[in-house]
């Protein structure tokens, strides 16, 4: 299409990335983890946060952008947190452009040693770049007999002007597990959630769209989910930031995670032949 193109480049840490340029926006996707690290509409601020201390190495997660999380969410005895697909190379299967000047890329997880003990599954991740960033993860259980217990999450790090000026709207009345209070179950009382310390919450049974309101940058980022019942809200604040080696001590001020997934009580049990989808459309609007 006019103005749209895809190029293959060597990115940070020498890792291969796909640069997408359309008439309205640009995006970078590393094959490592099929990890979207950048999305920006021309003339506007970046939508995604990427730590200046992010590590780009095989086997290590990238701090920022959209980590693809599966087959489990959170810590796991003897294994890396948040599963193993974000730290292995994915394959670019298909590239295309649609009539409305969107670029469409489909990635597939190849066989990998970490999956050897798991029920056989196929994971495909589609990225559509245009006026919005649309992400779609599809996991299919292709095992002969075993059920696939599955948690998925698109762990999106959003760029904000200053966390002190940001509100997250759309979760009032929704139940959540408070990771900072023993995962006790609570109910959100605020229509506009503000941040004055570390926040780490897993909202459940929450299919609704969430908005990140950033008054200083005069924008609202709309996080519109499909087939997603979990919304995870995270800001590490000061002390946790200092404990993260791949994250600047002050970077908590310039990001918030609003993650779209199906985790904890919203996880799936896929029987052989069954698939699970998870999608999110991310778009900015003027305030
Ligand atoms: O976003 C929720 C969360 O589970 C937090 O508890 C924090 O650990 C964050 O994910 C980052 O996890 P990571 O393994 O990427 O450092």
Coordinates of C-alpha atoms and ligand atoms in Angstrom, one line a residue:
X1 CA 0.0 0.0 0.0
X2 CA 1.1 3.6 -0.4
X3 CA 3.7 4.5 2.2
X4 CA 3.7 1.1 4.0
X5 CA 6.8 -1.0 4.2
X6 CA 8.4 -3.7 6.4
X7 CA 12.2 -4.0 6.7
X8 CA 14.4 -6.4 8.6
X9 CA 17.1 -5.0 10.8
X10 CA 19.6 -5.8 13.4
X11 CA 18.3 -4.4 16.7
X12 CA 19.7 -4.0 20.1
X13 CA 21.9 -6.8 21.3
X14 CA 22.3 -7.8 17.7
X15 CA 18.8 -9.4 17.8
X16 CA 16.8 -9.4 14.6
X17 CA 13.8 -7.1 14.4
X18 CA 11.1 -6.2 12.0
X19 CA 10.6 -2.5 11.5
X20 CA 7.0 -1.6 10.3
X21 CA 6.4 1.8 8.7
X22 CA 2.9 2.8 7.5
X23 CA 1.4 6.1 6.4
X24 CA 0.3 6.7 10.0
X25 CA 2.7 4.9 12.4
X26 CA 5.8 2.9 13.0
X27 CA 6.4 -0.2 15.1
X28 CA 9.3 -2.5 16.0
X29 CA 8.9 -6.2 16.7
X30 CA 11.8 -8.4 17.8
X31 CA 11.7 -12.0 16.7
X32 CA 12.9 -12.7 20.3
X33 CA 9.6 -13.3 22.1
X34 CA 7.7 -11.8 19.1
X35 CA 8.2 -8.8 21.3
X36 CA 6.7 -5.5 20.2
X37 CA 9.1 -2.9 21.6
X38 CA 7.9 0.3 19.9
X39 CA 4.6 1.7 18.5
X40 CA 4.2 5.4 17.6
X41 CA 1.9 7.4 15.4
X42 CA 3.7 10.0 13.3
X43 CA 3.9 13.3 15.2
X44 CA 2.8 11.8 18.5
X45 CA 4.6 10.5 21.6
X46 CA 5.5 6.8 21.7
X47 CA 2.7 4.6 23.1
X48 CA 5.0 1.9 24.6
X49 CA 7.6 2.3 27.4
X50 CA 11.0 0.6 27.0
X51 CA 13.5 0.7 29.8
X52 CA 16.8 2.4 29.0
X53 CA 18.4 -0.6 30.8
X54 CA 16.4 -3.3 29.0
X55 CA 18.5 -6.4 28.2
X56 CA 18.4 -7.8 24.6
X57 CA 19.8 -11.3 25.0
X58 CA 18.6 -14.8 24.1
X59 CA 17.0 -16.3 27.1
X60 CA 16.3 -13.0 28.8
X61 CA 13.0 -11.0 28.8
X62 CA 13.0 -7.5 27.4
X63 CA 11.8 -4.9 30.0
X64 CA 9.1 -2.9 28.3
X65 CA 7.0 -3.0 25.2
X66 CA 4.6 -6.0 25.1
X67 CA 6.0 -9.2 26.6
X68 CA 4.0 -12.2 25.4
X69 CA 3.3 -14.3 28.6
X70 CA 2.4 -18.0 28.5
X71 CA 1.9 -20.8 29.4
X72 CA 1.9 -19.5 33.0
X73 CA 1.7 -16.0 34.6
X74 CA 3.8 -14.9 37.6
X75 CA 6.5 -16.8 39.5
X76 CA 6.8 -20.6 39.2
X77 CA 9.1 -22.8 41.4
X78 CA 12.2 -23.7 39.4
X79 CA 11.2 -21.8 36.3
X80 CA 11.4 -18.3 35.0
X81 CA 8.5 -16.0 35.9
X82 CA 5.9 -15.5 33.3
X83 CA 6.5 -18.6 31.2
X84 CA 9.1 -19.2 28.6
X85 CA 7.8 -17.9 25.3
X86 CA 9.0 -14.3 25.8
X87 CA 12.6 -15.5 25.9
X88 CA 12.8 -17.6 22.8
X89 CA 12.9 -16.8 19.1
X90 CA 9.6 -16.8 17.2
X91 CA 9.3 -17.2 13.4
X92 CA 7.7 -14.6 11.1
X93 CA 5.3 -16.7 9.1
X94 CA 3.3 -14.1 7.1
X95 CA 3.4 -10.4 6.2
X96 CA 0.7 -8.4 4.5
X97 CA -0.9 -5.1 4.0
X98 CA -4.6 -4.4 4.2
X99 CA -6.6 -1.9 2.2
X100 CA -6.8 0.6 5.1
X101 CA -3.0 0.9 5.1
X102 CA -2.4 -1.5 8.1
X103 CA 0.5 -3.9 8.1
X104 CA -0.3 -7.3 9.4
X105 CA 2.4 -9.7 10.6
X106 CA 1.9 -13.3 11.9
X107 CA 4.5 -15.0 14.1
X108 CA 4.6 -18.6 15.2
X109 CA 6.4 -20.2 18.2
X110 CA 8.7 -22.9 16.9
X111 CA 9.3 -26.1 18.9
X112 CA 11.5 -25.3 21.8
X113 CA 13.2 -27.3 24.6
X114 CA 11.2 -25.5 27.3
X115 CA 8.0 -26.8 25.8
X116 CA 9.2 -30.4 25.6
X117 CA 7.4 -31.5 28.8
X118 CA 4.2 -29.6 28.0
X119 CA 1.2 -30.9 26.1
X120 CA 1.9 -30.1 22.5
X121 CA 0.6 -26.7 21.5
X122 CA 0.7 -24.2 18.7
X123 CA 1.1 -20.5 19.5
X124 CA 0.5 -17.9 16.9
X125 CA 0.8 -14.1 17.4
X126 CA -0.6 -11.5 15.0
X127 CA 0.4 -7.9 15.1
X128 CA -1.5 -5.3 13.1
X129 CA 0.1 -1.8 12.8
X130 CA -2.0 1.2 11.7
X131 CA -3.8 4.0 13.6
X132 CA -4.0 1.4 16.4
X133 CA -1.8 -1.4 17.5
X134 CA -3.8 -4.6 17.4
X135 CA -2.4 -7.8 19.0
X136 CA -3.9 -11.3 18.9
X137 CA -2.5 -14.4 20.5
X138 CA -4.0 -17.8 19.6
X139 CA -3.0 -21.0 21.3
X140 CA -4.2 -24.4 20.2
X141 CA -3.8 -27.7 22.1
X142 CA -2.5 -30.2 19.4
X143 CA -1.7 -32.9 21.9
X144 CA -3.1 -36.4 21.4
X145 CA -4.6 -36.7 24.9
X146 CA -3.3 -34.2 27.5
X147 CA -5.3 -31.1 28.7
X148 CA -3.2 -27.9 28.4
X149 CA -3.5 -25.7 31.5
X150 CA -3.0 -22.2 30.1
X151 CA -2.5 -18.7 31.4
X152 CA -1.8 -16.0 28.8
X153 CA -1.1 -12.3 29.2
X154 CA 0.0 -9.4 26.9
X155 CA 2.0 -7.6 29.5
X156 CA 2.0 -4.2 28.0
X157 CA 4.2 -1.3 29.3
X158 CA 2.6 2.0 28.4
X159 CA 4.6 5.3 28.2
X160 CA 3.2 8.1 30.3
X161 CA 4.3 11.7 30.9
X162 CA 4.5 11.3 34.7
X163 CA 2.8 8.6 36.7
X164 CA 1.7 11.3 39.2
X165 CA -0.5 12.8 36.5
X166 CA -2.0 9.6 35.2
X167 CA -5.3 7.9 35.9
X168 CA -6.6 4.5 34.9
X169 CA -10.3 4.4 34.3
X170 CA -12.9 1.6 33.8
X171 CA -12.4 -0.8 36.6
X172 CA -14.7 0.5 39.3
X173 CA -16.6 -2.3 41.0
X174 CA -14.3 -5.0 39.5
X175 CA -12.9 -7.6 41.9
X176 CA -9.1 -8.0 42.0
X177 CA -6.3 -9.9 43.7
X178 CA -3.9 -7.6 45.5
X179 CA -0.4 -9.0 45.0
X180 CA 0.9 -6.5 47.6
X181 CA -1.5 -7.9 50.3
X182 CA -1.1 -11.7 50.0
X183 CA -3.3 -11.8 46.8
X184 CA -6.3 -10.9 49.0
X185 CA -9.5 -10.4 47.0
X186 CA -10.7 -6.8 47.0
X187 CA -13.1 -4.7 44.9
X188 CA -12.0 -1.6 43.0
X189 CA -13.8 1.5 44.4
X190 CA -12.2 4.2 42.2
X191 CA -13.5 5.1 38.8
X192 CA -10.1 6.9 38.2
X193 CA -7.3 5.0 39.8
X194 CA -4.3 7.2 40.7
X195 CA -0.8 6.1 41.7
X196 CA 1.1 7.1 44.9
X197 CA 3.0 3.9 45.5
X198 CA 3.5 0.4 44.1
X199 CA 0.4 -1.1 42.6
X200 CA 0.2 -4.8 41.5
X201 CA -3.4 -6.0 41.0
X202 CA -4.9 -8.8 39.0
X203 CA -8.5 -7.8 38.1
X204 CA -10.7 -10.8 37.3
X205 CA -13.8 -11.3 35.2
X206 CA -13.0 -7.9 33.6
X207 CA -13.6 -8.0 29.8
X208 CA -14.1 -4.2 29.6
X209 CA -12.0 -1.6 28.0
X210 CA -9.7 0.4 30.2
X211 CA -8.4 3.9 29.6
X212 CA -5.1 5.5 30.6
X213 CA -5.8 9.2 31.0
X214 CA -2.6 11.3 30.6
X215 CA -3.5 15.0 31.1
X216 CA 0.1 16.3 30.6
X217 CA 0.4 14.6 27.2
X218 CA -3.3 15.5 26.5
X219 CA -4.1 11.9 25.5
X220 CA -6.2 8.9 26.4
X221 CA -4.8 5.5 25.6
X222 CA -7.7 3.1 25.0
X223 CA -7.0 -0.5 25.9
X224 CA -9.8 -2.5 24.2
X225 CA -9.6 -6.2 24.9
X226 CA -11.2 -9.2 23.2
X227 CA -11.4 -12.7 24.7
X228 CA -9.7 -11.4 27.9
X229 CA -11.1 -11.7 31.4
X230 CA -8.1 -10.5 33.3
X231 CA -6.6 -7.0 33.6
X232 CA -3.3 -6.6 35.4
X233 CA -2.3 -3.2 36.7
X234 CA 1.3 -2.7 37.8
X235 CA 3.6 0.1 38.7
X236 CA 6.8 -0.9 40.6
X237 CA 7.3 2.5 42.2
X238 CA 10.6 3.3 43.9
X239 CA 11.8 0.4 46.0
X240 CA 10.9 -2.3 43.5
X241 CA 12.4 -0.3 40.7
X242 CA 15.7 -0.2 42.6
X243 CA 15.6 -4.0 42.8
X244 CA 15.1 -4.6 39.1
X245 CA 18.5 -4.7 37.4
X246 CA 17.1 -4.0 33.9
X247 CA 15.1 -1.0 35.0
X248 CA 16.1 2.6 35.9
X249 CA 15.4 3.7 39.5
X250 CA 13.3 6.6 38.3
X251 CA 11.6 4.9 35.3
X252 CA 8.5 4.0 37.4
X253 CA 7.6 7.7 36.8
X254 CA 7.2 7.2 33.1
X255 CA 5.3 4.0 32.7
X256 CA 2.3 2.0 33.8
X257 CA 1.5 -1.6 32.9
X258 CA -2.1 -2.3 31.9
X259 CA -2.0 -6.0 30.9
X260 CA -4.6 -8.0 29.0
X261 CA -4.8 -11.7 29.8
X262 CA -6.5 -14.7 31.1
X263 CA -4.8 -15.6 34.3
X264 CA -5.5 -16.9 37.9
X265 CA -9.2 -17.8 38.1
X266 CA -9.6 -16.8 34.5
X267 CA -7.1 -19.3 33.1
X268 CA -8.0 -21.9 30.5
X269 CA -8.0 -25.7 30.5
X270 CA -7.6 -26.5 26.8
X271 CA -8.6 -30.0 25.8
X272 CA -6.9 -31.5 22.7
X273 CA -8.2 -29.7 19.6
X274 CA -9.4 -26.6 21.5
X275 CA -8.0 -23.1 21.1
X276 CA -7.8 -20.0 23.2
X277 CA -7.6 -16.5 21.8
X278 CA -6.5 -13.3 23.5
X279 CA -6.6 -9.9 21.8
X280 CA -6.1 -6.2 22.5
X281 CA -6.5 -3.1 20.4
X282 CA -4.4 -0.1 21.6
X283 CA -5.3 3.4 20.3
X284 CA -4.6 7.0 21.4
X285 CA -7.2 9.8 21.4
X286 CA -6.8 13.5 22.2
X287 CA -8.1 14.4 25.6
Ligands
LIG1 O1 2.8 -7.1 36.1 C1 2.6 -7.9 37.1 C2 3.9 -8.7 37.5 O2 3.6 -10.0 37.8 C3 4.5 -8.0 38.7 O3 4.3 -8.7 39.9 C4 6.0 -7.9 38.3 O4 6.7 -9.0 38.7 C5 5.9 -7.7 36.8 O5 4.9 -8.7 36.5 C6 7.2 -7.9 36.0 O6 7.5 -9.2 36.0 P1 8.9 -9.6 35.3 O7 9.1 -11.1 35.4 O8 8.8 -9.2 33.8 O9 10.0 -8.8 36.0

